[in-house]
Amino acid sequence: MAICFHFQSPLKPITFHPSTTKGVPIFRCKASLPTITTTTEPEPLFTSVKSFAPATVANLGPGFDFLGAAVDGLGDFVSLSIDSSVRPGHVSISEISGSSKLSSNPLFNCAGIAAIATMKMLNIRSFGLSLKLEKGLPLGSGLGSSAASAAAAAVAVNELFGAKLGVDQLVLAGLESEAKVSGYHADNIAPAVMGGFVLIKSYEPLELKPLIFPKSQELFFILVSPEFEAPTKKMRAALPAEVGMPHHVWNCSQAGALVASVLEGDVVGLGKALSSDKIVEPKRAPLIPGMEGVKKAAIKAGAFGCTISGAGPTAVAVIDDEEKGKEIGQRMVEAFLEVGNLRSVAMVKRLDRIGARLIDSVPR
């Protein structure tokens, strides 16, 4: 019996100031795509703002398209300012650093699309905005590069005009960007905006459930990124159109175990579930040179679990000790070189519990 499903360079560490963003108030929205949310156009509180949005690990093994987590210390920055030379109600991308491949046309840029969607929600008609994007994440890395740009842009626009939108609307704005770039999936954009672990309970309507990992427990992500690009659309195309009932049941049970482990702060259980995917990882791993050997090396070195981060090519493992994580990362780097003939870089990072946030502003 089969069940049919419709599947749709080195990293740089980042230092930033503590968040000033408000708490997460709402996680449900019946709108499928961004619509005008405010009837009265808000006045800007600042002449310029700067925001940050973190990298994310999507899927987490068996949670394809419905589970994701934010990673501390890696991500993208967006600087946004009111610009009288820009047509009112429009966005102009004045500068992009960290990548030469991105379009400066806001209609074809993740940050631009999300900024425009947020402006539409806020009913911004009287002000033109100039946007600068600083890429801290490489494209096609499996670390939510497009989502980080979109989340940072959405938050920047929202903060510039007084933070009128809830987190659910910001996710929808980012989701419009994701839909045009890599597919309609929220497992990167939701944690990029909200921080922590996030469960996407439903897409129609969009329902998001934050999963709170206990602060008393230690959790470290070992991220190993090879010099290899794995475009999300290409990696999604490799997925099966049908899934057998035994694998469906197995993945469902392991996704449940992963959620329970997150809520209980059980890093060992989290790692075990993370490593258990029988549907997506088996199709994608062969497309990333050395990935299967890297996973074996991580487990052998003591990692509690290892899988592909998002669509790849980054491999992600979990552990509860930072120094041990560094040792595991080195073994994974060696495996990528020996088995896949790919150079790679390893980082050990904590969970980002905050998500996209304002980090600087200039009052009017």
XYZ file of C-alpha atoms in Angstrom:
364
model
C 0.000 0.000 0.000
C 1.247 3.484 -0.779
C 0.337 6.956 0.411
C 0.704 9.786 -2.091
C 2.269 13.063 -1.018
C 2.838 16.227 -3.075
C 6.367 17.461 -2.406
C 6.861 20.662 -3.449
C 32.003 28.984 1.105
C 32.839 29.129 4.740
C 30.425 30.559 7.256
C 31.182 33.687 9.252
C 30.355 33.900 12.976
C 28.256 36.896 13.963
C 28.238 39.146 16.990
C 25.271 41.408 17.691
C 23.583 43.335 20.483
C 20.780 41.863 22.636
C 17.305 41.776 21.142
C 14.811 44.570 21.556
C 12.019 42.696 19.788
C 8.760 42.037 21.623
C 7.641 38.554 22.646
C 5.775 36.232 20.309
C 2.036 36.943 20.732
C 0.159 34.974 18.036
C 0.794 31.799 16.081
C -2.302 31.358 13.918
C -3.398 33.113 10.759
C -6.254 32.145 8.471
C -4.796 34.053 5.523
C -2.846 31.975 3.033
C -0.905 34.930 1.627
C -0.194 38.412 2.961
C -3.084 40.886 2.769
C -3.602 44.427 4.027
C -3.754 44.151 7.809
C -3.988 47.824 8.800
C -6.471 50.247 7.232
C -4.645 53.334 8.486
C -1.120 53.841 7.233
C 1.240 53.957 10.235
C 3.863 56.672 10.642
C 7.501 55.533 10.775
C 9.107 55.663 14.212
C 12.645 55.646 12.818
C 14.542 57.048 9.854
C 16.504 53.806 9.655
C 16.716 50.396 11.311
C 18.953 47.352 11.189
C 17.741 43.820 11.791
C 19.195 40.341 12.077
C 17.684 36.932 11.355
C 19.340 33.623 12.236
C 20.257 30.565 10.234
C 17.887 27.631 10.541
C 17.956 23.853 10.383
C 14.832 22.567 8.638
C 13.278 19.086 8.660
C 15.393 17.842 11.585
C 15.352 14.384 10.029
C 11.782 13.029 9.974
C 10.058 16.447 10.151
C 10.055 17.271 6.426
C 8.385 20.656 5.878
C 6.927 20.847 9.394
C 9.833 21.038 11.873
C 12.693 23.519 12.116
C 15.058 25.206 14.570
C 17.005 28.467 14.689
C 20.790 28.515 15.138
C 22.608 31.145 17.195
C 25.345 33.381 15.797
C 24.861 32.829 12.056
C 22.550 34.743 9.771
C 21.770 37.774 7.632
C 21.464 41.506 8.321
C 19.111 43.998 6.681
C 19.477 47.772 6.963
C 16.396 49.753 5.972
C 15.894 53.504 5.681
C 13.259 55.969 4.527
C 14.411 57.310 1.163
C 12.695 60.237 -0.565
C 14.329 59.246 -3.861
C 12.434 55.943 -3.878
C 8.889 55.930 -5.210
C 6.343 55.941 -2.325
C 5.134 52.451 -1.467
C 8.143 50.828 -3.115
C 11.472 49.294 -2.055
C 14.859 49.805 -3.688
C 17.796 47.508 -2.951
C 20.797 49.816 -2.795
C 23.474 47.325 -1.780
C 24.109 43.595 -1.365
C 27.256 42.336 0.345
C 28.404 38.769 0.936
C 27.091 37.430 -2.368
C 27.509 38.420 -6.003
C 24.781 36.088 -7.283
C 21.709 37.860 -5.909
C 19.508 40.178 -7.930
C 19.126 43.787 -6.804
C 15.624 43.803 -8.280
C 13.359 43.593 -5.200
C 10.851 41.477 -7.129
C 13.484 38.757 -7.554
C 15.266 39.029 -4.203
C 14.184 37.221 -1.026
C 14.585 40.301 1.148
C 12.862 42.512 -1.401
C 9.855 40.218 -1.795
C 9.370 39.943 1.973
C 9.799 43.694 2.448
C 7.164 44.435 -0.202
C 4.762 41.882 1.324
C 5.192 43.479 4.764
C 4.639 46.961 3.351
C 1.402 45.744 1.745
C 0.237 44.312 5.075
C 0.939 47.656 6.745
C -0.688 49.578 3.885
C 2.452 51.691 3.355
C 1.784 54.105 0.480
C 3.511 57.373 1.420
C 7.102 56.267 1.994
C 9.783 54.739 -0.197
C 12.382 52.502 1.405
C 16.021 51.778 0.654
C 17.317 48.340 1.666
C 20.822 46.998 2.209
C 21.339 43.238 2.554
C 24.367 41.719 4.289
C 24.577 37.998 3.590
C 26.179 35.991 6.360
C 24.927 32.697 4.949
C 26.048 31.140 1.663
C 23.399 30.348 -0.949
C 22.209 26.765 -1.219
C 23.815 25.831 2.090
C 20.882 24.091 3.767
C 20.929 26.700 6.540
C 17.919 28.739 5.488
C 19.776 31.431 3.574
C 16.692 32.718 1.740
C 14.580 32.573 4.901
C 17.121 34.576 6.897
C 17.057 37.366 4.307
C 13.260 37.337 4.182
C 12.834 37.274 7.960
C 15.309 40.109 8.509
C 13.572 42.236 5.865
C 10.068 41.608 7.202
C 11.107 42.464 10.747
C 12.964 45.574 9.579
C 9.903 46.973 7.784
C 7.631 46.098 10.699
C 9.927 47.724 13.283
C 10.424 50.833 11.151
C 6.667 51.446 11.301
C 6.080 50.660 14.973
C 5.905 46.846 15.094
C 2.209 46.680 14.215
C 2.282 43.120 12.886
C 2.275 39.907 14.867
C 4.755 37.115 14.349
C 2.240 35.124 12.310
C 1.966 37.911 9.744
C 5.743 38.232 9.550
C 6.011 34.522 8.827
C 3.414 34.893 6.067
C 5.376 37.755 4.526
C 8.501 35.608 4.549
C 6.547 32.637 3.266
C 5.552 34.612 0.180
C 9.255 35.072 -0.497
C 10.038 31.402 0.123
C 7.209 30.332 -2.199
C 8.777 32.242 -5.087
C 12.317 31.082 -4.414
C 12.314 27.533 -3.075
C 8.723 26.381 -2.487
C 5.831 26.966 -0.107
C 7.333 25.611 3.110
C 7.654 27.321 6.491
C 10.158 25.127 8.299
C 12.917 27.708 7.716
C 11.038 30.997 7.795
C 9.034 30.191 10.945
C 12.047 29.516 13.201
C 13.966 32.352 11.502
C 11.248 34.760 12.636
C 10.284 33.120 15.939
C 13.511 31.502 17.134
C 13.797 28.145 18.907
C 12.144 24.983 17.638
C 8.915 25.421 15.673
C 6.277 22.926 14.582
C 4.134 23.867 11.580
C 0.813 22.309 12.593
C -1.030 23.379 9.456
C -0.537 25.368 6.262
C -4.234 26.019 5.497
C -4.724 27.872 7.761
C -1.151 28.541 8.816
C -0.729 27.353 12.414
C 2.624 27.526 14.176
C 3.551 25.880 17.472
C 6.729 26.924 19.289
C 8.412 23.978 21.006
C 10.231 25.170 24.109
C 13.533 23.409 24.747
C 14.339 23.683 28.504
C 16.849 26.440 29.266
C 18.446 24.248 31.916
C 19.592 21.737 29.294
C 22.620 22.113 27.022
C 22.192 21.622 23.277
C 24.771 22.215 20.571
C 24.377 21.928 16.805
C 27.476 20.751 14.937
C 27.197 22.273 11.479
C 29.569 21.096 8.768
C 29.224 22.884 5.433
C 31.115 21.536 2.399
C 32.132 23.552 -0.654
C 29.185 22.272 -2.615
C 25.899 23.912 -3.564
C 22.608 22.040 -3.255
C 19.783 24.216 -4.620
C 16.544 23.602 -2.725
C 14.445 23.196 -5.873
C 16.819 20.538 -7.231
C 16.886 18.663 -3.924
C 13.095 18.762 -3.643
C 12.811 17.351 -7.153
C 14.653 14.227 -5.956
C 11.925 13.333 -3.472
C 9.532 10.430 -4.054
C 5.959 11.079 -5.230
C 4.697 8.124 -3.203
C 5.628 6.826 0.229
C 4.982 3.294 1.465
C 2.840 2.846 4.572
C 5.642 1.281 6.709
C 7.952 4.254 6.085
C 5.081 6.687 6.650
C 4.301 5.125 10.029
C 7.982 5.027 10.986
C 8.622 8.674 10.137
C 5.482 9.795 11.956
C 6.542 7.955 15.096
C 10.056 9.388 14.925
C 8.771 12.937 14.378
C 6.616 12.475 17.481
C 9.635 11.204 19.395
C 11.648 14.223 18.244
C 8.989 16.679 19.459
C 8.772 14.884 22.816
C 12.567 14.959 23.143
C 12.675 18.710 22.462
C 10.032 19.435 25.099
C 11.734 17.168 27.643
C 15.234 18.483 26.915
C 16.335 14.962 26.002
C 19.284 15.581 23.665
C 20.043 11.864 23.301
C 16.469 11.148 22.246
C 16.534 14.186 19.967
C 19.653 12.903 18.248
C 18.238 9.424 17.822
C 15.062 10.753 16.188
C 17.085 13.218 14.101
C 18.963 10.297 12.530
C 15.908 8.197 11.752
C 14.418 9.598 8.522
C 13.552 6.861 6.018
C 11.849 9.008 3.377
C 13.774 12.182 2.503
C 17.373 11.656 3.641
C 17.845 8.383 1.713
C 16.989 10.227 -1.533
C 19.072 13.332 -0.874
C 22.187 11.931 0.809
C 23.523 10.261 -2.386
C 23.370 13.649 -4.137
C 25.814 15.158 -1.613
C 29.303 13.645 -2.024
C 30.442 12.012 1.203
C 27.260 12.669 3.223
C 26.661 9.057 4.190
C 30.263 8.724 5.363
C 30.010 12.002 7.282
C 26.970 10.754 9.172
C 28.767 7.560 10.110
C 31.828 9.531 11.235
C 29.701 11.825 13.408
C 27.957 8.938 15.178
C 31.234 7.065 15.634
C 32.806 10.186 17.173
C 30.033 10.435 19.748
C 27.289 12.568 18.236
C 23.803 11.701 19.469
C 22.501 11.984 15.927
C 23.221 13.382 12.483
C 21.246 14.242 9.349
C 21.112 16.671 6.439
C 20.263 20.250 7.364
C 17.310 21.248 5.204
C 17.996 20.400 1.580
C 21.745 20.236 2.255
C 24.622 20.126 1.695
C 25.302 21.057 5.334
C 25.360 18.130 7.737
C 23.997 18.737 11.233
C 24.729 16.684 14.327
C 23.714 17.266 17.946
C 25.552 16.927 21.249
C 25.320 18.343 24.783
C 28.959 19.410 25.192
C 30.657 22.158 23.187
C 34.205 20.782 23.328
C 33.017 17.332 22.348
C 31.111 19.009 19.532
C 34.322 20.530 18.195
C 35.971 17.089 18.130
C 32.989 15.598 16.305
C 33.023 18.461 13.822
C 36.657 17.758 12.993
C 35.875 14.104 12.296
C 33.023 15.169 10.019
C 35.282 17.580 8.124
C 37.794 14.772 7.622
C 35.040 12.465 6.350
C 33.806 14.997 3.807
C 37.342 15.257 2.434
C 38.157 11.545 2.512
C 34.841 10.170 1.290
C 33.396 13.030 -0.741
C 36.585 14.836 -1.784
C 35.029 18.069 -0.504
C 36.575 20.690 1.706
C 34.297 21.846 4.502
C 34.107 24.018 7.579
C 32.689 23.026 10.972
C 30.983 25.194 13.569
C 29.420 24.389 16.912
C 26.433 26.590 17.728
C 23.713 26.891 20.341
C 19.979 27.155 19.748
C 18.815 30.681 18.905
C 15.800 31.251 21.182
C 14.935 34.768 19.937
C 14.618 34.748 16.162
C 14.657 37.785 13.883
C 15.129 41.034 15.782
C 15.903 44.714 15.653
C 19.531 45.375 16.568
C 19.925 49.083 15.786
C 17.753 52.093 14.971
C 17.867 55.859 14.390
C 14.799 57.740 15.713
C 13.044 60.304 13.526
